PDB file of N, CA, C and O in Angstrom:
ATOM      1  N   UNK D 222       0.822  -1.194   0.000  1.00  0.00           N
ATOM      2  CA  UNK D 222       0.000   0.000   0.000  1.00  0.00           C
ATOM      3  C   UNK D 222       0.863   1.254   0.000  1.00  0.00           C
ATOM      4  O   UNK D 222       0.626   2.074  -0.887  1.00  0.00           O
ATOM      5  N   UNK D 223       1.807   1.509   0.849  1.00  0.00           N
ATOM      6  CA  UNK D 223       2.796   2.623   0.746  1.00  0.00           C
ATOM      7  C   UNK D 223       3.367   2.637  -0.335  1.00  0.00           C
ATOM      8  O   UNK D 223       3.520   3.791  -0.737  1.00  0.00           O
ATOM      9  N   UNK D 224       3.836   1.720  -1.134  1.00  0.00           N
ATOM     10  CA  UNK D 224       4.730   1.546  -2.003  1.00  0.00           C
ATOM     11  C   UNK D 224       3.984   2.059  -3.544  1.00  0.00           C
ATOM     12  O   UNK D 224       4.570   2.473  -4.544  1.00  0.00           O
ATOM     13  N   UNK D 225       2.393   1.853  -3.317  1.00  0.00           N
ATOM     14  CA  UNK D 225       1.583   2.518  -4.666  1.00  0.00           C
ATOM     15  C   UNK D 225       1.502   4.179  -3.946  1.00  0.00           C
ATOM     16  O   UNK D 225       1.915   5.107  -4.641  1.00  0.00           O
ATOM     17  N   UNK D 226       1.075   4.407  -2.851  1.00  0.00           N
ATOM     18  CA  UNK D 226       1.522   5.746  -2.719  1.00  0.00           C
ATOM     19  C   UNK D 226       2.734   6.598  -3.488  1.00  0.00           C
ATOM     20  O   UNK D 226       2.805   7.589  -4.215  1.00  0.00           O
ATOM     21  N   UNK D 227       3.472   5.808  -3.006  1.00  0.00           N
ATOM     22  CA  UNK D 227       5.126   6.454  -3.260  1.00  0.00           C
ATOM     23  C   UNK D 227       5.148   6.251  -4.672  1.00  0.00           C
ATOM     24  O   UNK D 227       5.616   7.127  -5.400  1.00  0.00           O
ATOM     25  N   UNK D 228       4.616   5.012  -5.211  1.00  0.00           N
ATOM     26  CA  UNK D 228       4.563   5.642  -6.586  1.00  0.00           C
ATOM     27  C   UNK D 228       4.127   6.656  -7.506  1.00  0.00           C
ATOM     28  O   UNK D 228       4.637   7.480  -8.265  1.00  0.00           O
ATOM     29  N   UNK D 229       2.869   6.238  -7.108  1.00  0.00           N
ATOM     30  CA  UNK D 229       1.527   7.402  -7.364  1.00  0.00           C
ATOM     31  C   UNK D 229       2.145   8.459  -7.548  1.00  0.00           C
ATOM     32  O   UNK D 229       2.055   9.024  -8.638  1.00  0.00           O
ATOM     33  N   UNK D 230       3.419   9.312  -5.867  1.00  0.00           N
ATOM     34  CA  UNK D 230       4.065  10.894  -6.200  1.00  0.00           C
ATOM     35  C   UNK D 230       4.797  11.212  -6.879  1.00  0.00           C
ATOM     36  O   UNK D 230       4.926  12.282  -7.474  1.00  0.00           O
ATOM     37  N   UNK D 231       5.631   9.928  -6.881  1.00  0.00           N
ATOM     38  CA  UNK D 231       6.877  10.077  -7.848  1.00  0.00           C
ATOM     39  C   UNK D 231       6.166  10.022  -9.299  1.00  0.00           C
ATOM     40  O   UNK D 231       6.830  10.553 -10.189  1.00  0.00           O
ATOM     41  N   UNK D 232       5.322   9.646  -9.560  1.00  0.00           N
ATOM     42  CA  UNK D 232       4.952   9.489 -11.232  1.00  0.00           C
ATOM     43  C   UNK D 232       4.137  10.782 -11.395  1.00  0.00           C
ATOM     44  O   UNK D 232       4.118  11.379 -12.471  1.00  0.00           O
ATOM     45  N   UNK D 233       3.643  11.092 -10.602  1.00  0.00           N
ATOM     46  CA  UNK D 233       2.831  12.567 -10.610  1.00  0.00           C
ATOM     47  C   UNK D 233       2.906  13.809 -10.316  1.00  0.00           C
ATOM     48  O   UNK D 233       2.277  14.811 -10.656  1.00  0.00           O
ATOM     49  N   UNK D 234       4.171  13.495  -9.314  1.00  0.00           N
ATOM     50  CA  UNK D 234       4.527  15.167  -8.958  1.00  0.00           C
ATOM     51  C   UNK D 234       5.096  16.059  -9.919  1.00  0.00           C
ATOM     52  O   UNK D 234       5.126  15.738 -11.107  1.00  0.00           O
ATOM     53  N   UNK D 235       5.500  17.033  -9.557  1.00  0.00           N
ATOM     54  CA  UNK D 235       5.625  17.839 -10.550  1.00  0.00           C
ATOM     55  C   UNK D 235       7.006  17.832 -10.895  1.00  0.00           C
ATOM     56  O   UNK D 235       7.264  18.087 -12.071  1.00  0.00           O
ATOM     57  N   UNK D 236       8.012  17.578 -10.062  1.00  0.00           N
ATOM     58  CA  UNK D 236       9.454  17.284 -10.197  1.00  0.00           C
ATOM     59  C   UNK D 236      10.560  18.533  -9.811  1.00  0.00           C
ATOM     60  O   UNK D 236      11.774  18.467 -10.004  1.00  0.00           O
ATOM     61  N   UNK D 237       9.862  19.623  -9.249  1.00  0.00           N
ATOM     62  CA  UNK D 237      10.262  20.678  -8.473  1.00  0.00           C
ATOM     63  C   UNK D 237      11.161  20.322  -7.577  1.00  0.00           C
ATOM     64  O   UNK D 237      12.034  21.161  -7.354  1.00  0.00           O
ATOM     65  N   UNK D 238      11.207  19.329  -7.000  1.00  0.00           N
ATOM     66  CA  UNK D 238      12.679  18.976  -5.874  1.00  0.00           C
ATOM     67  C   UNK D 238      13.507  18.353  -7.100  1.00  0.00           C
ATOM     68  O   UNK D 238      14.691  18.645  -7.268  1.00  0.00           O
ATOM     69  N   UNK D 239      12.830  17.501  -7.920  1.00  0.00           N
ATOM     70  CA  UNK D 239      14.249  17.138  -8.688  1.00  0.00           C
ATOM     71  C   UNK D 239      14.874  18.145  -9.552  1.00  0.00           C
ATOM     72  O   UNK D 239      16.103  18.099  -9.495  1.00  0.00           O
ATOM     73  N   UNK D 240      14.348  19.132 -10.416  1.00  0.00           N
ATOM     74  CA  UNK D 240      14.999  20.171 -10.677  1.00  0.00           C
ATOM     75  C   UNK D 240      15.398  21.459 -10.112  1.00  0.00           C
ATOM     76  O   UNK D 240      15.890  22.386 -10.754  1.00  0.00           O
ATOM     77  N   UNK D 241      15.078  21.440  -8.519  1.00  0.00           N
ATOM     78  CA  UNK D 241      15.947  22.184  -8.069  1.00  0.00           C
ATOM     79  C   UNK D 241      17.021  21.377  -7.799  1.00  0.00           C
ATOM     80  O   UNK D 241      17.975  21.566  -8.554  1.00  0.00           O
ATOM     81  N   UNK D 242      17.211  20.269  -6.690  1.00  0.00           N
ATOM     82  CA  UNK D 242      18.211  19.664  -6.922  1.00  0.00           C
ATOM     83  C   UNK D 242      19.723  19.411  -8.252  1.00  0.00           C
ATOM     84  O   UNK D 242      20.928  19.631  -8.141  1.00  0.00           O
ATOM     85  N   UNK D 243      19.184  19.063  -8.995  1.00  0.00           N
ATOM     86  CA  UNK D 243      20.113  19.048 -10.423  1.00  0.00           C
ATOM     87  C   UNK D 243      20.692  20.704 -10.481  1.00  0.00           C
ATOM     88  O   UNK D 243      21.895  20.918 -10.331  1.00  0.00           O
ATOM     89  N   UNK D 244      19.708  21.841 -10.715  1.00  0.00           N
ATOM     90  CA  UNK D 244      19.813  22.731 -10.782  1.00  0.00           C
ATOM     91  C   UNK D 244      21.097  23.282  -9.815  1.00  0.00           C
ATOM     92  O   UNK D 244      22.118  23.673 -10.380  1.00  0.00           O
ATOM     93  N   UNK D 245      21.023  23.293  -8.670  1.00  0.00           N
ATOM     94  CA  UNK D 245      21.917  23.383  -7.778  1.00  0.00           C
ATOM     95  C   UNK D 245      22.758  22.215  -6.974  1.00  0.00           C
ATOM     96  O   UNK D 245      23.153  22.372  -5.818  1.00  0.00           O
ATOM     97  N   UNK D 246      22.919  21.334  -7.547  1.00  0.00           N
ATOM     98  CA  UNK D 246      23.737  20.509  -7.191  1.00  0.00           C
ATOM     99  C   UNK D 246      22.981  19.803  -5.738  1.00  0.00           C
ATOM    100  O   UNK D 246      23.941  19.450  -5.052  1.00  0.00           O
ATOM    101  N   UNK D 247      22.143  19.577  -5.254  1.00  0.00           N
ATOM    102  CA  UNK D 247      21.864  19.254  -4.120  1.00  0.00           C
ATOM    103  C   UNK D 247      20.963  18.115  -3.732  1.00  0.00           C
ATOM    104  O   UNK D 247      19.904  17.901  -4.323  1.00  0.00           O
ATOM    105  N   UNK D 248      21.405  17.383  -2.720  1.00  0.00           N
ATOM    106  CA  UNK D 248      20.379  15.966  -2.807  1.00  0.00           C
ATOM    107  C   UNK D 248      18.892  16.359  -2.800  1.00  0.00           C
ATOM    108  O   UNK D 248      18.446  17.291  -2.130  1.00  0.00           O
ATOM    109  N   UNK D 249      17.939  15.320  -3.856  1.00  0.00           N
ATOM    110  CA  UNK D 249      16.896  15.654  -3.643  1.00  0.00           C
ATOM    111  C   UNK D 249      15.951  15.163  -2.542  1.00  0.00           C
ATOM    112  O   UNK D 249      14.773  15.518  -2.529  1.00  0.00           O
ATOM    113  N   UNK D 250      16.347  14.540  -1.840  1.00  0.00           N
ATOM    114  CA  UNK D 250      16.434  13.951  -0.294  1.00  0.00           C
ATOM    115  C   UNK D 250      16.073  15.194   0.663  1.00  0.00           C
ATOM    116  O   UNK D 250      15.034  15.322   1.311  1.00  0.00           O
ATOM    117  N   UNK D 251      17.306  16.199   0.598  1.00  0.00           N
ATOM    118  CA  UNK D 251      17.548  17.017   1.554  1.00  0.00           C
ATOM    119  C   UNK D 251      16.511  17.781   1.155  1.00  0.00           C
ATOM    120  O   UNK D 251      15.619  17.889   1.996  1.00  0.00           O
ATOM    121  N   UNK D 252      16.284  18.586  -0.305  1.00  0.00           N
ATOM    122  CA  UNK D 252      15.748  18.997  -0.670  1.00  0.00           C
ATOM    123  C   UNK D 252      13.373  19.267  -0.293  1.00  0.00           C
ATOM    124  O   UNK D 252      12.613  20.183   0.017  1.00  0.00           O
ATOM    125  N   UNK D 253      13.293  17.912  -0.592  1.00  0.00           N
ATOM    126  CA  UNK D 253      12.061  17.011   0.019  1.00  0.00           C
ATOM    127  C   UNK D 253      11.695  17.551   1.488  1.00  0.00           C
ATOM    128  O   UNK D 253      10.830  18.363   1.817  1.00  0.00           O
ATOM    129  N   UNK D 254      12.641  16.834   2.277  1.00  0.00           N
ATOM    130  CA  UNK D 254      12.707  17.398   3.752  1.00  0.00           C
ATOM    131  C   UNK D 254      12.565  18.947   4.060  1.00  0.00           C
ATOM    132  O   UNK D 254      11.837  19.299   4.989  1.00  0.00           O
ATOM    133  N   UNK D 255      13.196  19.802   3.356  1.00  0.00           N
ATOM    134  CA  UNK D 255      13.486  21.185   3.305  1.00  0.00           C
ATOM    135  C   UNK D 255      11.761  21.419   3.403  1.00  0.00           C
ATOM    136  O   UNK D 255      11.121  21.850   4.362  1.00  0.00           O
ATOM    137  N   UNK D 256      11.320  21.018   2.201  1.00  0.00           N
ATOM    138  CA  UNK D 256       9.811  21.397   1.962  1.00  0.00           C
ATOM    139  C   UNK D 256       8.656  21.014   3.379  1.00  0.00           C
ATOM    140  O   UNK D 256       7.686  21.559   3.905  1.00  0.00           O
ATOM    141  N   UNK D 257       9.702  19.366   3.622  1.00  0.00           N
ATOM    142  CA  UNK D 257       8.501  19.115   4.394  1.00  0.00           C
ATOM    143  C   UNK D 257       8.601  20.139   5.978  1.00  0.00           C
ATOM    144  O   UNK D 257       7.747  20.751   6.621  1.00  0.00           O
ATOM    145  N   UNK D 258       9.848  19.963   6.125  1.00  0.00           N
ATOM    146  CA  UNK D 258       9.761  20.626   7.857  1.00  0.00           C
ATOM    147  C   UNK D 258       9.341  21.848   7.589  1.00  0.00           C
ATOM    148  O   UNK D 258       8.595  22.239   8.486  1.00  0.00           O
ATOM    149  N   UNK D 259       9.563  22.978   6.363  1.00  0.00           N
ATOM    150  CA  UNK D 259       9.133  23.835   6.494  1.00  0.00           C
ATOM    151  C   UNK D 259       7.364  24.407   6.320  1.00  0.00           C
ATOM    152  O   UNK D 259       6.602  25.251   6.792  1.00  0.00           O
ATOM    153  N   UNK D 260       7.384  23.530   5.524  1.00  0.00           N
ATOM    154  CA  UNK D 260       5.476  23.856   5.675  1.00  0.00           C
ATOM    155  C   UNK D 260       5.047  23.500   6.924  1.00  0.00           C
ATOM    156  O   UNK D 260       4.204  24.273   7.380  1.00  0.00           O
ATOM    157  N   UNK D 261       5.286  22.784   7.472  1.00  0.00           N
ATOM    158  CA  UNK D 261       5.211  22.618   9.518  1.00  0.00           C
ATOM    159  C   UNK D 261       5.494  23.776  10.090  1.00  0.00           C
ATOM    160  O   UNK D 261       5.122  23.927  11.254  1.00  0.00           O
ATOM    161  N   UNK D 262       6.151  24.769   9.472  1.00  0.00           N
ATOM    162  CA  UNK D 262       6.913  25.674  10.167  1.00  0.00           C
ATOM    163  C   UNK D 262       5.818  26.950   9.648  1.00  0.00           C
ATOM    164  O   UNK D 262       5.059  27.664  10.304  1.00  0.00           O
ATOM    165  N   UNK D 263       6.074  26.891   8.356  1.00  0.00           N
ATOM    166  CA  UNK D 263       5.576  28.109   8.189  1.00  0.00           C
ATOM    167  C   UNK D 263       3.804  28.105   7.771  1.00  0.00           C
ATOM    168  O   UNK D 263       3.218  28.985   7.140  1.00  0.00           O
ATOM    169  N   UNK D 264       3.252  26.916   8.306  1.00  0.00           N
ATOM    170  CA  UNK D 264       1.637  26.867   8.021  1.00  0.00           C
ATOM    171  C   UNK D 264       1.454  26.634   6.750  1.00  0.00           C
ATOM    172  O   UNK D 264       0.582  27.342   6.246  1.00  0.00           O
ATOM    173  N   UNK D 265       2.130  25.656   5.833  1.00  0.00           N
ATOM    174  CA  UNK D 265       1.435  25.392   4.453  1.00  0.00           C
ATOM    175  C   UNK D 265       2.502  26.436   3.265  1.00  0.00           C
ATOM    176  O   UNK D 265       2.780  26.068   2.124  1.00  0.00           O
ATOM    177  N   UNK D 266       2.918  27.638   3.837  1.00  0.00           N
ATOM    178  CA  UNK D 266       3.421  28.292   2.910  1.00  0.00           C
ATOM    179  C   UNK D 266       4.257  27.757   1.735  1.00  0.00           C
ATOM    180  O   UNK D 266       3.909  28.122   0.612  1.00  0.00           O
ATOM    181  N   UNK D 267       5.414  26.861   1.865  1.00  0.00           N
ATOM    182  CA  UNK D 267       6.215  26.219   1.068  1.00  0.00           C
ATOM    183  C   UNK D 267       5.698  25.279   0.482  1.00  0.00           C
ATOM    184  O   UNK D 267       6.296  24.841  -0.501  1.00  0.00           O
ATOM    185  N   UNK D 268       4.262  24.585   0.942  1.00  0.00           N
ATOM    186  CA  UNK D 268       3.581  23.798  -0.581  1.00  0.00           C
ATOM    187  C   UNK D 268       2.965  24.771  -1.397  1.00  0.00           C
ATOM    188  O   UNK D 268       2.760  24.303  -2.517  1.00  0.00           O
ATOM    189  N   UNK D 269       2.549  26.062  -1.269  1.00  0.00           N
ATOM    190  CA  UNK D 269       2.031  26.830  -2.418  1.00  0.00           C
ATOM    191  C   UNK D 269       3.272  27.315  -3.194  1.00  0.00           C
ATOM    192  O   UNK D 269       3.401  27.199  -4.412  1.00  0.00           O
ATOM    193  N   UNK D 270       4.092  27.823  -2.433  1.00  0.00           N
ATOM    194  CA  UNK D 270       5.210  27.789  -3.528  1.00  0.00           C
ATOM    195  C   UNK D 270       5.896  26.434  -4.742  1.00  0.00           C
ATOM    196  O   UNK D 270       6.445  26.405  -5.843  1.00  0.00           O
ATOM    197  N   UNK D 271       5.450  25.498  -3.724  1.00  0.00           N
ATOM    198  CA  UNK D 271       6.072  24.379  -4.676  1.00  0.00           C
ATOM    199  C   UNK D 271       5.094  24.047  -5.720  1.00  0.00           C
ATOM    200  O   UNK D 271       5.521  23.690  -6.819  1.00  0.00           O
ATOM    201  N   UNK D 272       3.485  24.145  -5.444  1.00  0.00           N
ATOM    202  CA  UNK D 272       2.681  23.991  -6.863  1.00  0.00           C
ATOM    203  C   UNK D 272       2.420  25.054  -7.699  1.00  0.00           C
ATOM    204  O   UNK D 272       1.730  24.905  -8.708  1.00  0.00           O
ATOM    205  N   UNK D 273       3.074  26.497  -7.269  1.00  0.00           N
ATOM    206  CA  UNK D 273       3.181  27.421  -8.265  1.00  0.00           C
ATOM    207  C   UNK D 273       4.641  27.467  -9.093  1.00  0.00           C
ATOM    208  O   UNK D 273       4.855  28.086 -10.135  1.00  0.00           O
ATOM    209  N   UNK D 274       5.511  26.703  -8.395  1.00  0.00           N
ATOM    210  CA  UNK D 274       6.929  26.295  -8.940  1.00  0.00           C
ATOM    211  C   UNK D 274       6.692  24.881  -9.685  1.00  0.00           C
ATOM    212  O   UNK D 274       7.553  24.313 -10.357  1.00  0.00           O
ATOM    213  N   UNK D 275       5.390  24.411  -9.456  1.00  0.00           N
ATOM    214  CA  UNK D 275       5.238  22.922 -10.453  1.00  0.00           C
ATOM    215  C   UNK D 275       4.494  23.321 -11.820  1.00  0.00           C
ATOM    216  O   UNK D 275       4.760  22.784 -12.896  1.00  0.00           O
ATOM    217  N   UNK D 276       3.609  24.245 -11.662  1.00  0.00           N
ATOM    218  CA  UNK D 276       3.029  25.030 -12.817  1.00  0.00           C
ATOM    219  C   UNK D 276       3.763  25.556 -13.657  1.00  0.00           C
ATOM    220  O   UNK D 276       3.760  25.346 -14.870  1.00  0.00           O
ATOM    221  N   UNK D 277       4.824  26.683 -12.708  1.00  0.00           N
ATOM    222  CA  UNK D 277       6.015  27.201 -14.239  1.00  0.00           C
ATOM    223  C   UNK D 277       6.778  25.930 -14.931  1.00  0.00           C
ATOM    224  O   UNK D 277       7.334  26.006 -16.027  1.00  0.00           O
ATOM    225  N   UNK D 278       6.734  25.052 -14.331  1.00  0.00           N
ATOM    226  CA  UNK D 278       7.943  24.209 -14.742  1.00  0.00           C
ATOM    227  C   UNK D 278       7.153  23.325 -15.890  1.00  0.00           C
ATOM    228  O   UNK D 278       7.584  23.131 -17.027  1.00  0.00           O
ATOM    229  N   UNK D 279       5.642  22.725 -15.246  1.00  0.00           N
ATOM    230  CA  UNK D 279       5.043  22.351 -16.877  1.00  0.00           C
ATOM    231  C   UNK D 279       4.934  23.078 -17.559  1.00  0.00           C
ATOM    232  O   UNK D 279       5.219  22.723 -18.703  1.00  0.00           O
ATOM    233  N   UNK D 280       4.551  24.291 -17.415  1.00  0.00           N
ATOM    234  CA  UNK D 280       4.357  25.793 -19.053  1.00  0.00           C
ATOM    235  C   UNK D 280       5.875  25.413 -19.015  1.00  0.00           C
ATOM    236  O   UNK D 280       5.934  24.185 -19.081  1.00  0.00           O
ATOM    237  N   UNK D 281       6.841  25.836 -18.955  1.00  0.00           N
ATOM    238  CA  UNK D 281       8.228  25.644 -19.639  1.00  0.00           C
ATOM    239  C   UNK D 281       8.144  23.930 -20.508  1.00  0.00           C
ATOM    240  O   UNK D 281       7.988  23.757 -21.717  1.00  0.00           O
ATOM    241  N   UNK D 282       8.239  23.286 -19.869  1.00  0.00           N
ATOM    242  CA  UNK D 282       8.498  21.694 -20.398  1.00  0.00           C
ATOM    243  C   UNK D 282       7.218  22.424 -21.557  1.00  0.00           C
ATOM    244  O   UNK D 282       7.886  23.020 -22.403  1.00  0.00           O
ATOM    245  N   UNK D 283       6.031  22.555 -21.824  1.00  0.00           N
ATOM    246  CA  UNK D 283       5.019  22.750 -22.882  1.00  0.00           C
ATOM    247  C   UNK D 283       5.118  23.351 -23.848  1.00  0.00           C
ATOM    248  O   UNK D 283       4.496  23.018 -24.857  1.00  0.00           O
ATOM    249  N   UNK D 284       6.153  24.702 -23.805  1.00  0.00           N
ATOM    250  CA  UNK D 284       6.909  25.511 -24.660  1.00  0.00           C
ATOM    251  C   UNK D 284       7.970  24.877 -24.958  1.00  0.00           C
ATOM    252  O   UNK D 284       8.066  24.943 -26.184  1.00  0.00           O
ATOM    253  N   UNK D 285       8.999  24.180 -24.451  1.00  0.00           N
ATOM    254  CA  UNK D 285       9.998  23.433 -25.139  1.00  0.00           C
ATOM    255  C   UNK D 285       9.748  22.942 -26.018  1.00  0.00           C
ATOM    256  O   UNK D 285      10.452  23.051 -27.022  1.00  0.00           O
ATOM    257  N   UNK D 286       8.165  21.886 -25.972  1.00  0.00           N
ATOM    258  CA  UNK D 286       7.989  20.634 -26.668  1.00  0.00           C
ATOM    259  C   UNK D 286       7.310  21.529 -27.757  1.00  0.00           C
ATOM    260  O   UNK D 286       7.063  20.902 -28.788  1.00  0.00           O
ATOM    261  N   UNK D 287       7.052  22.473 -27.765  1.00  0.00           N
ATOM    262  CA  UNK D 287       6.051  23.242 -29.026  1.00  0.00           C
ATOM    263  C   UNK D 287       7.326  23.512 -29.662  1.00  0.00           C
ATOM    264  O   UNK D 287       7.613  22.914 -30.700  1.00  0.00           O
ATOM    265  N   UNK D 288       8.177  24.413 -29.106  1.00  0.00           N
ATOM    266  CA  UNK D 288       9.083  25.101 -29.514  1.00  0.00           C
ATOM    267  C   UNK D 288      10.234  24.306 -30.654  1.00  0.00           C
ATOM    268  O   UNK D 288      10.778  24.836 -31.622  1.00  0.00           O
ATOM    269  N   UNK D 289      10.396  22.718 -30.114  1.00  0.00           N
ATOM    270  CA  UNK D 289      10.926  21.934 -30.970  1.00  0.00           C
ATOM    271  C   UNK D 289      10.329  21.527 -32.299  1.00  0.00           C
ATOM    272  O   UNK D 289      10.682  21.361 -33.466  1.00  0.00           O
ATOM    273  N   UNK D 290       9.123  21.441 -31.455  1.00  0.00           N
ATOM    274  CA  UNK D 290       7.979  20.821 -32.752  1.00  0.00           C
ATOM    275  C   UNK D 290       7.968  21.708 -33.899  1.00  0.00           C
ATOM    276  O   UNK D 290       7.761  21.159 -34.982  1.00  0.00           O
ATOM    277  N   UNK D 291       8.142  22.934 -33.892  1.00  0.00           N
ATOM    278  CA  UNK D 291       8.193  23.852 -35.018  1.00  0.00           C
ATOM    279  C   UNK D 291       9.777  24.305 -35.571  1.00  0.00           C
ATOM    280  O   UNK D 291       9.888  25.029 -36.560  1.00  0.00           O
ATOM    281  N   UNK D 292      10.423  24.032 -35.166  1.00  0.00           N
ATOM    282  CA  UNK D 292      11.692  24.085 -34.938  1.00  0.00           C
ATOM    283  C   UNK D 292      12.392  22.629 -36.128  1.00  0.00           C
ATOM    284  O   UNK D 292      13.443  22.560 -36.765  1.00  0.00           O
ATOM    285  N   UNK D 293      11.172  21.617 -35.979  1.00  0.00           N
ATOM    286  CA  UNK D 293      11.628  20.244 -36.731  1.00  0.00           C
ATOM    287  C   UNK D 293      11.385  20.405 -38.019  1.00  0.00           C
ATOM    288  O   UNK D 293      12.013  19.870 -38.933  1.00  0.00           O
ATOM    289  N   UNK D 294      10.264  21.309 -38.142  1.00  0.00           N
ATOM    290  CA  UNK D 294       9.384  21.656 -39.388  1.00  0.00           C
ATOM    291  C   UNK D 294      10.621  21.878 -40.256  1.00  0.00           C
ATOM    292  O   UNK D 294      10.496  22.199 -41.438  1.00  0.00           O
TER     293      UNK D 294
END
């Protein structure tokens, strides 16, 4: 049962810890944690940042894939 959870996020999230991570060199482990203790901390604040940081990141990935697509033409 945990293990379809954990899938479920990893196949669905938005990938905001993994490209900050890569981005800055940093485990996405630590990264994860960062998010979690701090929305404990700061009342929720750092998950709205992370699904308004999951939104830019699909419009970017959506413009890439257009951007190639016309680009192949």
């Amino acid at each position: 049962m945990i293990q379809r959870i954990l899938t479920f996020f990893e196949r669905y999230s938005f990938g905001v810890c993994t490209y900050l991570g890569e981005r800055f060199n940093i485990s996405i482990g630590k990264i994860r944690l960062f998010f979690i203790y701090s929305s404990f901390l700061a009342v929720g604040f750092p998950l709205v940042f992370y699904f308004c940081a999951g939104i830019v990141l699909d419009i970017r990935n959506y413009v890439k894939r257009i951007h190639t697509r016309f680009t192949d033409l």
